[in-house]
Tab-separated table of C-alpha atoms in Angstrom:
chain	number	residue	atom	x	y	z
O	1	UNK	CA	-29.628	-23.628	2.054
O	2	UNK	CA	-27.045	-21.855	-0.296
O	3	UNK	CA	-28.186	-21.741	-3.843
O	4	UNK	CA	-24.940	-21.932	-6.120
O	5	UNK	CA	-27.169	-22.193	-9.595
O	6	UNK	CA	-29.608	-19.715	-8.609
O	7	UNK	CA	-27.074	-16.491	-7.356
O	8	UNK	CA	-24.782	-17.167	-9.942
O	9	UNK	CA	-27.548	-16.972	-12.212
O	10	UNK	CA	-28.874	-13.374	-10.731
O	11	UNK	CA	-25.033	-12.301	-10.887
O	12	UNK	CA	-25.088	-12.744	-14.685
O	13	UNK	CA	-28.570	-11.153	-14.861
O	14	UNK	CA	-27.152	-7.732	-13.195
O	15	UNK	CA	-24.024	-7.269	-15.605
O	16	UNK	CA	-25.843	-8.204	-18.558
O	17	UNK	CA	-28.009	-4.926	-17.259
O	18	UNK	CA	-25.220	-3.334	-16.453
O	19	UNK	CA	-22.196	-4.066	-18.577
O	20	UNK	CA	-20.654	-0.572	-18.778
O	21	UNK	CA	-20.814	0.165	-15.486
O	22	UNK	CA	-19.238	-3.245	-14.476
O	23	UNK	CA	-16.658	-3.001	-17.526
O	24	UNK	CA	-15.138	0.000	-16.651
O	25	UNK	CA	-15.435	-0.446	-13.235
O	26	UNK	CA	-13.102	-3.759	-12.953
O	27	UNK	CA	-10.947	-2.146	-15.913
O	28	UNK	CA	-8.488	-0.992	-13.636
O	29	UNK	CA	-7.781	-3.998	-12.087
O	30	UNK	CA	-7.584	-5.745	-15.349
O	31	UNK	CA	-5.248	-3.941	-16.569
O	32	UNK	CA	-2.797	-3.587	-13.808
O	33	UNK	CA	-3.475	-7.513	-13.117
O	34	UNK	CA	-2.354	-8.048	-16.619
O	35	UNK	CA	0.661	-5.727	-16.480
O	36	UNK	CA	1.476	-7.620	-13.136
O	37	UNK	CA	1.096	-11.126	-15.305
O	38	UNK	CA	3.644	-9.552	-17.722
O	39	UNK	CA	6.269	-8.438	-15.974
O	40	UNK	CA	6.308	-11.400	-13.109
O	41	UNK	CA	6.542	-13.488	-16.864
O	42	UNK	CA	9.338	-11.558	-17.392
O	43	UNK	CA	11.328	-12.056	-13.894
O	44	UNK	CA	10.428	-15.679	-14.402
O	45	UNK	CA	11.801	-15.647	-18.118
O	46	UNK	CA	15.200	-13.593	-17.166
O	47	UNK	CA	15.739	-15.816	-13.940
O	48	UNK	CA	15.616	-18.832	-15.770
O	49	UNK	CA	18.657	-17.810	-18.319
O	50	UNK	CA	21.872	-18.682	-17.756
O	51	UNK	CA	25.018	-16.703	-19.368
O	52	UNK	CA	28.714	-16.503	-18.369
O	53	UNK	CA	29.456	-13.077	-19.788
O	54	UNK	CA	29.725	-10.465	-16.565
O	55	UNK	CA	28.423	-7.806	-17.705
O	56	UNK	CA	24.969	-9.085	-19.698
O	57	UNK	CA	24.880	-10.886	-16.036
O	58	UNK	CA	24.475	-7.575	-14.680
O	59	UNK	CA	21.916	-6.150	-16.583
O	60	UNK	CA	20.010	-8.705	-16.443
O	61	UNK	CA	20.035	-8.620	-12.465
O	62	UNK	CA	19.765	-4.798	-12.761
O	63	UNK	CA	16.690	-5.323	-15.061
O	64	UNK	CA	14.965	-8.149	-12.664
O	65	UNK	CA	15.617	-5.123	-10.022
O	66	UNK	CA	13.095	-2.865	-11.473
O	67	UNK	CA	10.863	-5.583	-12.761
O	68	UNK	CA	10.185	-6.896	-8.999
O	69	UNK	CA	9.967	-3.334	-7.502
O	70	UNK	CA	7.613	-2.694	-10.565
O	71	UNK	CA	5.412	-5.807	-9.831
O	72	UNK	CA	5.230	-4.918	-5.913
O	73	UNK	CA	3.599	-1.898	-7.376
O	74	UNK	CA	1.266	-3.538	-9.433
O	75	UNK	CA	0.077	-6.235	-6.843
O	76	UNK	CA	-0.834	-3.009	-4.652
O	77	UNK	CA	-2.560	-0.922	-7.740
O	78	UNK	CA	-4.383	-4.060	-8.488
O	79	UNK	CA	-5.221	-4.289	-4.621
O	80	UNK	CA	-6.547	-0.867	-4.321
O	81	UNK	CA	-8.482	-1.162	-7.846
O	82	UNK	CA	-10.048	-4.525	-6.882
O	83	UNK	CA	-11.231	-4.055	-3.379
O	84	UNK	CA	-12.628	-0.171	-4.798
O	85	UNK	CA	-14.569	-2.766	-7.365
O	86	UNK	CA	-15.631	-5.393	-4.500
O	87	UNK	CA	-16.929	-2.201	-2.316
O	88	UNK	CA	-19.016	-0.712	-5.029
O	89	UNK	CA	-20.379	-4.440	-5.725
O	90	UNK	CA	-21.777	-4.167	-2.109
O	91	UNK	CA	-23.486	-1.136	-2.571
O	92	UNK	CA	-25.117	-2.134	-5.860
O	93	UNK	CA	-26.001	-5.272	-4.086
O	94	UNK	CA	-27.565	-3.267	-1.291
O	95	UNK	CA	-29.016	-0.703	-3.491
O	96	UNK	CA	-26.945	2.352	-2.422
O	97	UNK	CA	-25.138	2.782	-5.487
O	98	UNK	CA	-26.902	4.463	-9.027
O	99	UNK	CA	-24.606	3.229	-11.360
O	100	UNK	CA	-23.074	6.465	-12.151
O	101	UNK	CA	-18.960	7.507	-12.414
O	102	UNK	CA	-17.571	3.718	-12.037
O	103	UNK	CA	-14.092	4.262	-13.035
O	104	UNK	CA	-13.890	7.417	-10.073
O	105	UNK	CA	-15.958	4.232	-7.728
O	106	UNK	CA	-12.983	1.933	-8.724
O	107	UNK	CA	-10.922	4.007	-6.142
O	108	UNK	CA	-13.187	3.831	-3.426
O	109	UNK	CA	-11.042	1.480	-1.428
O	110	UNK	CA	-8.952	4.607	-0.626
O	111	UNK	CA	-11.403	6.872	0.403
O	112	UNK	CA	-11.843	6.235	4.212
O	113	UNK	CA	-8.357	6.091	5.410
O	114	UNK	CA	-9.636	3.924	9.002
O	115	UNK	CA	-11.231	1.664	6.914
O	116	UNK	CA	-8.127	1.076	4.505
O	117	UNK	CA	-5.691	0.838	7.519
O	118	UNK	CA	-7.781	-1.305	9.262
O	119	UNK	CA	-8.556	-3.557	6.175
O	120	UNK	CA	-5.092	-3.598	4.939
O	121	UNK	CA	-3.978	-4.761	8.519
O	122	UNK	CA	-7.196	-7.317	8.876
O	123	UNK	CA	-5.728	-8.737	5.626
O	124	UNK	CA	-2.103	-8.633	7.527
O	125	UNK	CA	-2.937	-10.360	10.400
O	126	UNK	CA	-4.894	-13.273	8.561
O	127	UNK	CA	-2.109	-13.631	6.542
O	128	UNK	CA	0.206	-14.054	10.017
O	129	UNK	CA	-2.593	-16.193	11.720
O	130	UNK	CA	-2.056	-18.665	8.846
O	131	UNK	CA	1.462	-18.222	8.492
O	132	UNK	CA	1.170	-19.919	12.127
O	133	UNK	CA	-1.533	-22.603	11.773
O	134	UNK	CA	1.557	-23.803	8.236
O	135	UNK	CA	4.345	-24.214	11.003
O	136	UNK	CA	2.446	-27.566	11.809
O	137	UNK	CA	4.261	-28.801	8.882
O	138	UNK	CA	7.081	-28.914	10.668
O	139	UNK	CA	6.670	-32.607	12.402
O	140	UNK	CA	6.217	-34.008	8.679
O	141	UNK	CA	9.569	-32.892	7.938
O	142	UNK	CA	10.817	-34.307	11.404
O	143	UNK	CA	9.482	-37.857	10.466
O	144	UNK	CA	11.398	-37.570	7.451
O	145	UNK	CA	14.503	-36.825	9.309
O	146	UNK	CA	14.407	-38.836	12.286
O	147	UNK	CA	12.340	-42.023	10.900
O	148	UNK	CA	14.304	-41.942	7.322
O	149	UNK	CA	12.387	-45.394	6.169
O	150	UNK	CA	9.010	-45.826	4.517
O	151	UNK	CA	6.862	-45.625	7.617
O	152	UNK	CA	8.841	-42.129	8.281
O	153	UNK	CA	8.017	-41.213	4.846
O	154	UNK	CA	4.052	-42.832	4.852
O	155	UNK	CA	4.145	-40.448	8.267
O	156	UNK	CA	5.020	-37.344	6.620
O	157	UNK	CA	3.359	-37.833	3.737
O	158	UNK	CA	0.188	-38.527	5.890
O	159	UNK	CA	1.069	-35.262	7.999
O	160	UNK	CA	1.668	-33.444	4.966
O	161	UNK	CA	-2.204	-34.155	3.560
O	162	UNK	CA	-3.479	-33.033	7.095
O	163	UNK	CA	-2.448	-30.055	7.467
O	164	UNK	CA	-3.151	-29.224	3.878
O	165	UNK	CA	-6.683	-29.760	4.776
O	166	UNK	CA	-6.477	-28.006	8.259
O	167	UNK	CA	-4.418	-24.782	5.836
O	168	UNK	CA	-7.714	-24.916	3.509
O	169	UNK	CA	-10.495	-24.748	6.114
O	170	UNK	CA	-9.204	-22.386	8.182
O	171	UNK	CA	-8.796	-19.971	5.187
O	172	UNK	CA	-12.290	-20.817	4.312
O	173	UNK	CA	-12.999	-19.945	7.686
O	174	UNK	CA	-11.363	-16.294	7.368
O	175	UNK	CA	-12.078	-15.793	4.091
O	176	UNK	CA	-14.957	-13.099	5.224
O	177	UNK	CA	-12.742	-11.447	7.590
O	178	UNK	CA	-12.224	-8.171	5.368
O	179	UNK	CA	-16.480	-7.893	4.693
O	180	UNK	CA	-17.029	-8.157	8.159
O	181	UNK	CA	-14.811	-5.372	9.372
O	182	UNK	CA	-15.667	-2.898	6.755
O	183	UNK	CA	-19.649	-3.737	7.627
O	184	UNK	CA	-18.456	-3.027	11.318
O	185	UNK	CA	-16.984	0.027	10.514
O	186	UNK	CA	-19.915	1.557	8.182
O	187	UNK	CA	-22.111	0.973	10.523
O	188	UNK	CA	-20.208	2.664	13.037
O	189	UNK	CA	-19.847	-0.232	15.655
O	190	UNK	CA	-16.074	-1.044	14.567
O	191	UNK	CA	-14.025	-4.057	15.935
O	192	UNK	CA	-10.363	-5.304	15.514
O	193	UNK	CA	-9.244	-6.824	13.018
O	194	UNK	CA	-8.866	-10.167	15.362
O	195	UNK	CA	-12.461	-10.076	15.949
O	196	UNK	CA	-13.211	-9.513	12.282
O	197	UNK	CA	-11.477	-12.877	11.704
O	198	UNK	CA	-13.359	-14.374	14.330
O	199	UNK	CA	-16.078	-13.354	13.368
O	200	UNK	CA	-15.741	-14.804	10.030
O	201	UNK	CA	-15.008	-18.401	11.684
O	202	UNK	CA	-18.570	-17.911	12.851
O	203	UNK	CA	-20.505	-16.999	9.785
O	204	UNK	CA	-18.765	-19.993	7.757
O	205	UNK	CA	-19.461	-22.691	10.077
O	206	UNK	CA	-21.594	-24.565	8.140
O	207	UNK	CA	-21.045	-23.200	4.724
O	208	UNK	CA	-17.614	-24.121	3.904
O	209	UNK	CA	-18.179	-27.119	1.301
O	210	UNK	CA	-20.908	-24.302	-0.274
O	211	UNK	CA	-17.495	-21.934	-0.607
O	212	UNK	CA	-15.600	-24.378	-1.430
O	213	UNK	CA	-18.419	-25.842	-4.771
O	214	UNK	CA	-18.629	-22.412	-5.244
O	215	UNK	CA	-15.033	-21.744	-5.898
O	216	UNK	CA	-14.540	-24.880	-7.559
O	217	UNK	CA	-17.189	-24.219	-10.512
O	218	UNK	CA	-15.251	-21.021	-11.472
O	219	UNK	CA	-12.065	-22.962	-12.180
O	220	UNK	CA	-12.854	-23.426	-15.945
O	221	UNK	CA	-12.969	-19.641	-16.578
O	222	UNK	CA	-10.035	-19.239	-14.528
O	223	UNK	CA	-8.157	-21.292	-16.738
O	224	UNK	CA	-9.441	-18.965	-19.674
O	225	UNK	CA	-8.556	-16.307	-17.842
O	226	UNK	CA	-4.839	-17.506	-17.602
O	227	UNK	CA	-4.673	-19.153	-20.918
O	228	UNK	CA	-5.695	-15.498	-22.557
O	229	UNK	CA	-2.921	-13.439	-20.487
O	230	UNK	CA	-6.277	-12.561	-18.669
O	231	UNK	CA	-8.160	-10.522	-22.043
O	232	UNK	CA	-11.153	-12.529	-20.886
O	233	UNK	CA	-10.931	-11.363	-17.253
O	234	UNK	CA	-13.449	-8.502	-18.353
O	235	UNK	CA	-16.058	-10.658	-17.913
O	236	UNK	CA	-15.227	-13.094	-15.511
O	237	UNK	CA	-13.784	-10.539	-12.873
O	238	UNK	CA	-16.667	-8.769	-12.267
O	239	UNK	CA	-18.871	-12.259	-12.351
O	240	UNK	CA	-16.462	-14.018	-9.913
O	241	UNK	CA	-16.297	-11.346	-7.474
O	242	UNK	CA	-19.978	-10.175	-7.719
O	243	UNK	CA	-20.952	-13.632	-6.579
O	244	UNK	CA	-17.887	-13.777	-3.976
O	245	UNK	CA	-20.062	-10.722	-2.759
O	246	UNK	CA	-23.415	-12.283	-2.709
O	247	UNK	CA	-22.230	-15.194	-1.242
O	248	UNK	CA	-20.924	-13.026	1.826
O	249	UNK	CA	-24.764	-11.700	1.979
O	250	UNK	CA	-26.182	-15.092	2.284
O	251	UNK	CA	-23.936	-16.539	5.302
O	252	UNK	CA	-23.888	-12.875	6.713
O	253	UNK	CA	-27.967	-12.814	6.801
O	254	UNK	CA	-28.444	-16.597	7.897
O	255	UNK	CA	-25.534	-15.401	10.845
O	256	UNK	CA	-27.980	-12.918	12.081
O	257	UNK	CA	-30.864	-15.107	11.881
O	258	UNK	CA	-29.498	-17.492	13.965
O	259	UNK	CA	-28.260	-14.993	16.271
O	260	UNK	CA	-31.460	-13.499	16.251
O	261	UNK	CA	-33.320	-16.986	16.820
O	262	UNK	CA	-30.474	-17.875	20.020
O	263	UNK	CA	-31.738	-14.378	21.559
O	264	UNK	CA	-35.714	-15.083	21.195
O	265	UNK	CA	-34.669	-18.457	23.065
């Protein structure tokens, strides 16, 4: 049984040993997540005003130009930074890392270029595979249209909910997809990035309420987080994502147990 209390509880134990090396090791992230909070406040802010004059028009769109090419390049700074983080989080979980050089380990990520390829198109293709599973939103919005009364609109509204639901569980379900295919590939037995998915709908089954607790009692320091321009991200980064990590350990191990258990059978 998944013990929310009791990891979260070991998580705080290892940066409090640790802080430095976890400080400086999510710092990149932070601060590119922070400059991407800025300036996405800023295309929000400059979108929102309204003037006649032609030209302040167009330097305002010219500005919003190089804000949103600027914020595409923080989203994928911040990517690079945070999955470098999540990476060396698995090795200190593991033991293989001695807590030496963390800002150089924040770049991990980019080190093996298979295994950022074939993470970055993992991530792709979970992205489409949900993309997919949303387009059954589409006979809500045909009750609407074709039953325009309240029982078309108790329909859609009913659809609606649904496949909400149905959206949220099967991201649960692939939520592991990325941890599974860079385990594959370090241990030199690699598989697509389908089958990394896949694989992931395996090791939740079971565990997805646990995920779903779990991300749930982290949803007062992510309001901190947003409510401080995320300042106080130093601390909860690193304790969020540590125990995203040892959560993947626990449904990962009691995966191969039962495995193991079906093969003694």
């Amino acid at each position: 049984m998944y013990n929310r209390a009791e990891q979260k509880q070991e998580v705080k134990g290892l940066i409090r040993g640790h802080q430095r090396f976890f400080f400086i090791l999510f710092l990149p992230f932070l601060l590119t997540y922070i400059a991407y909070n800025v300036l996405a406040n800023q295309v929000s802010f400059n979108s929102a005003l309204k003037v006649d004059a032609t030209n302040v028009t167009t330097n305002i769109t010219s500005n919003d130009a190089v804000n949103y090419v600027a914020t595409f390049i923080f989203i994928i700074l911040s990517s690079i930074f945070l999955l470098g983080a999540i990476y060396t989080a698995f090795n200190v979980l593991r033991g293989q890392d001695d807590f030496q050089k963390p800002l150089r380990k924040s770049l991990t990520f980019i080190d093996d270029q298979r295994l950022f390829w074939g993470t970055t198109w993992t991530w792709i293709l979970r992205s489409i595979l949900l993309s997919l599973w949303s387009l059954l939103f589409i006979p809500g919005f045909l009750f609407m249209i074709l039953l325009p009364n309240a029982s078309g609109l108790s329909l859609s509204i009913a659809e609606f909910i649904a496949v909400f639901v149905w959206l949220v569980v099967k991201s649960f379900a692939y939520n592991q997809a990325l941890w599974v295919y860079r385990d594959a590939r370090l241990e030199n037995k690699p598989v697509s990035a389908y089958t990394a998915i896949m694989t992931s709908q395996d090791i939740m089954k079971g565990y997805k309420v646990d995920f779903l607790v779990l991300q749930l009692s982290f949803t007062g320091w992510m309001i901190l987080v947003a409510i401080t321009s995320g300042i106080v991200g130093i601390y909860v980064f690193p304790y969020y994502y540590i125990t995203q990590v040892k959560f993947y350990e626990f449904v990962k191990e009691q995966f191969k147990q039962k495995h193991t258990a079906l093969e003694v059978e």
